[in-house]
PDB file of C-alpha atoms in Angstrom:
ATOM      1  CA  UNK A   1      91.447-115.422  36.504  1.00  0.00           C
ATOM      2  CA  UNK A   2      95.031-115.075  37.302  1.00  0.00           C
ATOM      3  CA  UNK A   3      96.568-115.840  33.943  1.00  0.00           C
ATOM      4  CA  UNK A   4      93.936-113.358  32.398  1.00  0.00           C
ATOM      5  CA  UNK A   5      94.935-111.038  34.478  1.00  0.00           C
ATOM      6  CA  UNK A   6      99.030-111.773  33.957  1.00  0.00           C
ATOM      7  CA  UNK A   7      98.165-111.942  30.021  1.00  0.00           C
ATOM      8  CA  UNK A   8      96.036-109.001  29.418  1.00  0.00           C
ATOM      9  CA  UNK A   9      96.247-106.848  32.751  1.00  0.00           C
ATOM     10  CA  UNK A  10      97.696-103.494  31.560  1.00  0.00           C
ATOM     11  CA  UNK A  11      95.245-103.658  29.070  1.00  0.00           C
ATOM     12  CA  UNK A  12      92.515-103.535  31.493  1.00  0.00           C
ATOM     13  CA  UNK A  13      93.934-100.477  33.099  1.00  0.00           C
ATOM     14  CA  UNK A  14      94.577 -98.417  30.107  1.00  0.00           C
ATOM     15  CA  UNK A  15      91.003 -99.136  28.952  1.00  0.00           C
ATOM     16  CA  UNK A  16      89.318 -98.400  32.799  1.00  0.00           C
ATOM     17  CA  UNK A  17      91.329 -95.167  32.474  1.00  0.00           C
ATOM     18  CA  UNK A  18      90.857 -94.423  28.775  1.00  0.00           C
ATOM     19  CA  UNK A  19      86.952 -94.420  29.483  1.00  0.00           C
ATOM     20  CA  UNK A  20      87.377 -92.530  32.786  1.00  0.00           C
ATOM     21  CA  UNK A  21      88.800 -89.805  31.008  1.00  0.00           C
ATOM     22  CA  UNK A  22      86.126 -89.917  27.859  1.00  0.00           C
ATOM     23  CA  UNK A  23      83.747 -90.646  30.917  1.00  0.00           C
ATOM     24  CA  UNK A  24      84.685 -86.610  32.220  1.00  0.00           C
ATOM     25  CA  UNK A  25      84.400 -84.700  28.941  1.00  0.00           C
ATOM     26  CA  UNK A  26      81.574 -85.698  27.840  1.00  0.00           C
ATOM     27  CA  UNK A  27      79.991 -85.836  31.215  1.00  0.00           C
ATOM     28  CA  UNK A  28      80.888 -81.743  30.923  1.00  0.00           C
ATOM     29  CA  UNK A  29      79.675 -81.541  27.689  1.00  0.00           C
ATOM     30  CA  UNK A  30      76.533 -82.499  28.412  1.00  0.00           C
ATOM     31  CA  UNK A  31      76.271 -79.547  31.424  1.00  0.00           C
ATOM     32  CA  UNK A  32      77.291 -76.794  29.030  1.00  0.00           C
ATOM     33  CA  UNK A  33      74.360 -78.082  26.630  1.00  0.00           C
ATOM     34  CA  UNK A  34      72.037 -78.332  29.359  1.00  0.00           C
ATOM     35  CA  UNK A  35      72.947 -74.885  30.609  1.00  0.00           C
ATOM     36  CA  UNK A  36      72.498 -73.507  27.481  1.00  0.00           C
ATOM     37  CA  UNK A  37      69.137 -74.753  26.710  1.00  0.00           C
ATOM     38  CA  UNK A  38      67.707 -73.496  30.102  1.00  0.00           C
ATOM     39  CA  UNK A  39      69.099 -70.342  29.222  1.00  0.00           C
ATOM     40  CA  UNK A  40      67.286 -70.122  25.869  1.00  0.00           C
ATOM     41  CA  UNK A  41      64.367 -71.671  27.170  1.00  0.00           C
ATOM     42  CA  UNK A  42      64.664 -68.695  30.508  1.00  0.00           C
ATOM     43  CA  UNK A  43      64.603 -65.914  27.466  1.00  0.00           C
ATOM     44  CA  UNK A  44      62.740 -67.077  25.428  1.00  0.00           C
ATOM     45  CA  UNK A  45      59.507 -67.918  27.976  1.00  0.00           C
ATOM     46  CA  UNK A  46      60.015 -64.277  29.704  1.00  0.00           C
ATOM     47  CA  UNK A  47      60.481 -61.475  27.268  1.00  0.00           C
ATOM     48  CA  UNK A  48      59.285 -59.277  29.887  1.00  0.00           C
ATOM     49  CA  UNK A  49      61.681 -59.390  32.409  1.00  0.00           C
ATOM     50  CA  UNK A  50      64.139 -58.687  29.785  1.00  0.00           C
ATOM     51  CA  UNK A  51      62.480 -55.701  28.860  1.00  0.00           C
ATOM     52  CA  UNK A  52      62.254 -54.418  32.136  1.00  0.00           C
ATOM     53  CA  UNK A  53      65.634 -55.335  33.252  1.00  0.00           C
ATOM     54  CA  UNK A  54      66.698 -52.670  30.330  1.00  0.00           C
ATOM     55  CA  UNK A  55      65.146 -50.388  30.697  1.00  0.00           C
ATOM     56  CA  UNK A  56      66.473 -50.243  34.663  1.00  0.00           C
ATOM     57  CA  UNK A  57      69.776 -50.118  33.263  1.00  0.00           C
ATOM     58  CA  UNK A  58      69.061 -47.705  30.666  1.00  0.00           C
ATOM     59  CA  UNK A  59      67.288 -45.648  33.617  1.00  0.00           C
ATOM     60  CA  UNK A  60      70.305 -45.900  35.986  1.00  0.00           C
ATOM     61  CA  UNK A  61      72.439 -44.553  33.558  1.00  0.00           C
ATOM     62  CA  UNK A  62      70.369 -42.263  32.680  1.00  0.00           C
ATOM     63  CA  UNK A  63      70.505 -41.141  36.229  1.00  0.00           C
ATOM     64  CA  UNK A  64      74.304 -41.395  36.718  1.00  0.00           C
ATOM     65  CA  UNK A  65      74.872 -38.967  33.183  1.00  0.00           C
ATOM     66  CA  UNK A  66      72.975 -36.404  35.139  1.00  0.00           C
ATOM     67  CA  UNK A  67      74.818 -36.373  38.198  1.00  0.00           C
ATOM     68  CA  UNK A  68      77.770 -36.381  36.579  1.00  0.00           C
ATOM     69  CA  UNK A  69      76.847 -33.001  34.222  1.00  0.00           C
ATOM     70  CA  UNK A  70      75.388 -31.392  37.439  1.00  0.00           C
ATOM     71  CA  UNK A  71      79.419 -32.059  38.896  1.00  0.00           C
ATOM     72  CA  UNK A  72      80.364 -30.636  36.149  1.00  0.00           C
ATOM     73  CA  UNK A  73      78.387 -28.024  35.805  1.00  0.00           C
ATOM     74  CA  UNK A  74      79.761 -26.850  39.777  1.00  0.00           C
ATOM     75  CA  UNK A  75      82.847 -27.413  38.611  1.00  0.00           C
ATOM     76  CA  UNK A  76      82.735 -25.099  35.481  1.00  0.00           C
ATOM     77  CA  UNK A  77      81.217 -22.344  37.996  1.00  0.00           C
ATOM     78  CA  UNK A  78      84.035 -22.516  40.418  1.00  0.00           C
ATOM     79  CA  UNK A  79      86.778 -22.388  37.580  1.00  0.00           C
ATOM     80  CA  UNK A  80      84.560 -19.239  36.747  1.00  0.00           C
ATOM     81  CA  UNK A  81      84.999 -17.916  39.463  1.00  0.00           C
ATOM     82  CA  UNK A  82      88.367 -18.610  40.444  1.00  0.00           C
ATOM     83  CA  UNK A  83      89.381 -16.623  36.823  1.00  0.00           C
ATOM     84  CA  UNK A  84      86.983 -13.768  37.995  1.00  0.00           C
ATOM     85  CA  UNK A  85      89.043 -13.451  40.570  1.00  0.00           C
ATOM     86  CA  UNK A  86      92.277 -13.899  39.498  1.00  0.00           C
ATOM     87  CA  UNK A  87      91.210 -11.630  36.942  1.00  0.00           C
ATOM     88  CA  UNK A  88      90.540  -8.976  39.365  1.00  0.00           C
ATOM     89  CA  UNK A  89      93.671  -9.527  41.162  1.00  0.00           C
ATOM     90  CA  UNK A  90      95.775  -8.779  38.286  1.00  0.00           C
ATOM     91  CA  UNK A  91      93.672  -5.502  37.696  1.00  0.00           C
ATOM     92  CA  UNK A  92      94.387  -4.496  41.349  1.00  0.00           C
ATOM     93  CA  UNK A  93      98.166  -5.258  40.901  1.00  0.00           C
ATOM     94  CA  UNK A  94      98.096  -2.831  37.933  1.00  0.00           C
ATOM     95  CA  UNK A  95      95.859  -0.405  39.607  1.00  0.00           C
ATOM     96  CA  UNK A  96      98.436  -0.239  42.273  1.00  0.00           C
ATOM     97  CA  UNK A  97     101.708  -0.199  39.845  1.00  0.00           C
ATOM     98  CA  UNK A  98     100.213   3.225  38.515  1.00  0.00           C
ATOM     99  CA  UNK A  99      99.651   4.411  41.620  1.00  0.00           C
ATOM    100  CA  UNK A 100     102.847   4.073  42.586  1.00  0.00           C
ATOM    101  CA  UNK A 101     102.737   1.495  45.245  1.00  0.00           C
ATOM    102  CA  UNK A 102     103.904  -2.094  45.622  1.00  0.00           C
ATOM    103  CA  UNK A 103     102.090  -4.270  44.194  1.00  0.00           C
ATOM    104  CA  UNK A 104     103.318  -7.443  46.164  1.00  0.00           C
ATOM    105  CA  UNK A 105     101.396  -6.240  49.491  1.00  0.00           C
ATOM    106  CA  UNK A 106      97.994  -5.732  47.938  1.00  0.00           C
ATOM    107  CA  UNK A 107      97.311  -9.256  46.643  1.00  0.00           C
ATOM    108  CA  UNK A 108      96.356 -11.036  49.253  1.00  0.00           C
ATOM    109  CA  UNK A 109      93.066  -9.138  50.756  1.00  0.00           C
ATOM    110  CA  UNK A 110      92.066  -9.254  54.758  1.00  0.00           C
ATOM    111  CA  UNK A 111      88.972 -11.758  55.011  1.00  0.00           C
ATOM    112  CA  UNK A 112      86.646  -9.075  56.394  1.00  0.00           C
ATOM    113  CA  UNK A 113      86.373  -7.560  53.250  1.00  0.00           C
ATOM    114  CA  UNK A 114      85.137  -9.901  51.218  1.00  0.00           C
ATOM    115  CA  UNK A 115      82.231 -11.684  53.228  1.00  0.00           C
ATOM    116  CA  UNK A 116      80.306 -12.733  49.971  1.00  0.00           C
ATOM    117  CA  UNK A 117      80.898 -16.890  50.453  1.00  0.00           C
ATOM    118  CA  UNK A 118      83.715 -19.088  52.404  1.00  0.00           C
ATOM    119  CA  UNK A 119      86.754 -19.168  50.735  1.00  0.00           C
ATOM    120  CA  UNK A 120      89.564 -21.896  51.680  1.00  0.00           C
ATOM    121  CA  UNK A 121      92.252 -19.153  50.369  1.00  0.00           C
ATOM    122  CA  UNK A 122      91.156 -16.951  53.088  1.00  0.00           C
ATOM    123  CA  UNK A 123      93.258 -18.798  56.011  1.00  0.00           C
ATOM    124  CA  UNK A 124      95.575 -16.186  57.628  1.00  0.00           C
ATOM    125  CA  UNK A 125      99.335 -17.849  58.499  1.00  0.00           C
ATOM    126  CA  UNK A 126      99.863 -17.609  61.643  1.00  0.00           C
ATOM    127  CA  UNK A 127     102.281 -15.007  62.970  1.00  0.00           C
ATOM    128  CA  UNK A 128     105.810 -16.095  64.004  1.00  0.00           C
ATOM    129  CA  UNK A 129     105.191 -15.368  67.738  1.00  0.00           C
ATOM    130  CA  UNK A 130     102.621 -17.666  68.208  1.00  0.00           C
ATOM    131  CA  UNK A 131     104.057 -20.661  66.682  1.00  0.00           C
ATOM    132  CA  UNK A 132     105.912 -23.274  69.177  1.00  0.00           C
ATOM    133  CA  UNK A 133     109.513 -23.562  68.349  1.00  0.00           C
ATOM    134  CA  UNK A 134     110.561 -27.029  67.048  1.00  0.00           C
ATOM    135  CA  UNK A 135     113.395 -27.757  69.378  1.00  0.00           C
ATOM    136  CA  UNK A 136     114.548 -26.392  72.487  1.00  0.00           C
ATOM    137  CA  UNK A 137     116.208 -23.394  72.498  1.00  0.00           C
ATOM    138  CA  UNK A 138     119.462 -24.961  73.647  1.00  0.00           C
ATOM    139  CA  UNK A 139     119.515 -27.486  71.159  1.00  0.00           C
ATOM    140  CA  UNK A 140     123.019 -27.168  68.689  1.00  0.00           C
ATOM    141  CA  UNK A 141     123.313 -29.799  66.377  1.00  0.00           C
ATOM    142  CA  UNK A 142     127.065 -29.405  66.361  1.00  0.00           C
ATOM    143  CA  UNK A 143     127.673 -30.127  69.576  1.00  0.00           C
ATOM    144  CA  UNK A 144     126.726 -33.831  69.083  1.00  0.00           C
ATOM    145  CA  UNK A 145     124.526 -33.908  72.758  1.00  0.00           C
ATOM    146  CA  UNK A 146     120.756 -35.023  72.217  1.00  0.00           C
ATOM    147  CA  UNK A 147     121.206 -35.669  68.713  1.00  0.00           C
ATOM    148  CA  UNK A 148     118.422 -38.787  69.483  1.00  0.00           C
ATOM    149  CA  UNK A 149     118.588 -41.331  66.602  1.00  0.00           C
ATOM    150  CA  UNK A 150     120.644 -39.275  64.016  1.00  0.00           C
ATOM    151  CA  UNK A 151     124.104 -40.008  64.832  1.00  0.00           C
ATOM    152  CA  UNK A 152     127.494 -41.369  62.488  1.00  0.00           C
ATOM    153  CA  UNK A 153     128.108 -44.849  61.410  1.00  0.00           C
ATOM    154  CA  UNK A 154     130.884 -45.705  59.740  1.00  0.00           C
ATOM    155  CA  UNK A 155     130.532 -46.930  56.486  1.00  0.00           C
ATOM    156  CA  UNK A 156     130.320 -50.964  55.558  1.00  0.00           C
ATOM    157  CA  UNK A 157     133.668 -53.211  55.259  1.00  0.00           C
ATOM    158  CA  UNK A 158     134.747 -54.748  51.881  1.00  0.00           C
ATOM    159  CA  UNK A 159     135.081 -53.587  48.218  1.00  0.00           C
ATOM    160  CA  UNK A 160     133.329 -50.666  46.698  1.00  0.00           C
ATOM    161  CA  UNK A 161     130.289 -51.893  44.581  1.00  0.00           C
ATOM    162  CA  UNK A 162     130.429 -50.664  40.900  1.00  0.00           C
ATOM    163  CA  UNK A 163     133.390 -50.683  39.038  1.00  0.00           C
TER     164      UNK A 163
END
């Protein structure tokens, strides 16, 4: 056994891993066939549930499409009505011109007046007396006190990049 081994031993391994290797592709081979016959043999037996599963994709779509033209549809009728009324802005504005007046003040109309739907544009800023002020009203940022994390750092050491 020994001298077989010394005589023909690499041999013998290249052959136990040359079939190892033929051993795994055809072993996956044969699954993919497999597969693929159940698969045929799946649509072929039940036509039926092929059928149906169609048309409840062709009836979810179906579905989708019209909630998407009914979004469009709103959307068309606010871009309506958004030209309506910059339409009638622009008539006010001239209305005003050939009056006489300024036209800059009348654009913008009070929210009382119109009360037909809520409108986001309607916000009022508020006035200047009722906002908070930012920073104390000792706070100079030239006298370098309280600056908090903004403060100078000289720049880095060594030679200018670029060149």
């Amino acid at each position: 056994v020994g001298s077989l081994l010394a005589t023909y031993g690499w041999y013998i391994v290249f052959s136990c891993i040359l079939l190892y290797v033929v051993f795994q592709k055809l072993s996956t081979r044969l699954r993919a066939l497999r597969q693929r016959q159940l698969d045929r043999a799946a649509a072929a037996v039940e036509p039926d549930v092929v059928v149906k599963r169609q048309e409840a994709l062709a009836a979810a779509r179906l579905k989708m499409q019209e909630e998407l033209n009914a979004q469009v549809e709103k959307h068309k009728e606010k871009l309506r009505q958004l030209e309506e009324q910059k339409r009638r802005q622009k008539i006010e504005m001239w209305e005003s011109m050939q009056e006489g007046k300024s036209y800059k003040g009348n654009v913008r109309k009070p929210p009382e007046e119109d009360s037909t739907g809520p409108s986001t544009s309607s916000v009022l800023p508020k006035r200047k007396s009722d906002r908070k002020p930012l920073r104390g009203g000792g706070y100079n940022p030239l006298s370098g006190e309280g600056g908090g994390a903004c403060s100078w750092r000289p720049g880095r050491r060594g030679p200018s990049a670029g060149g």
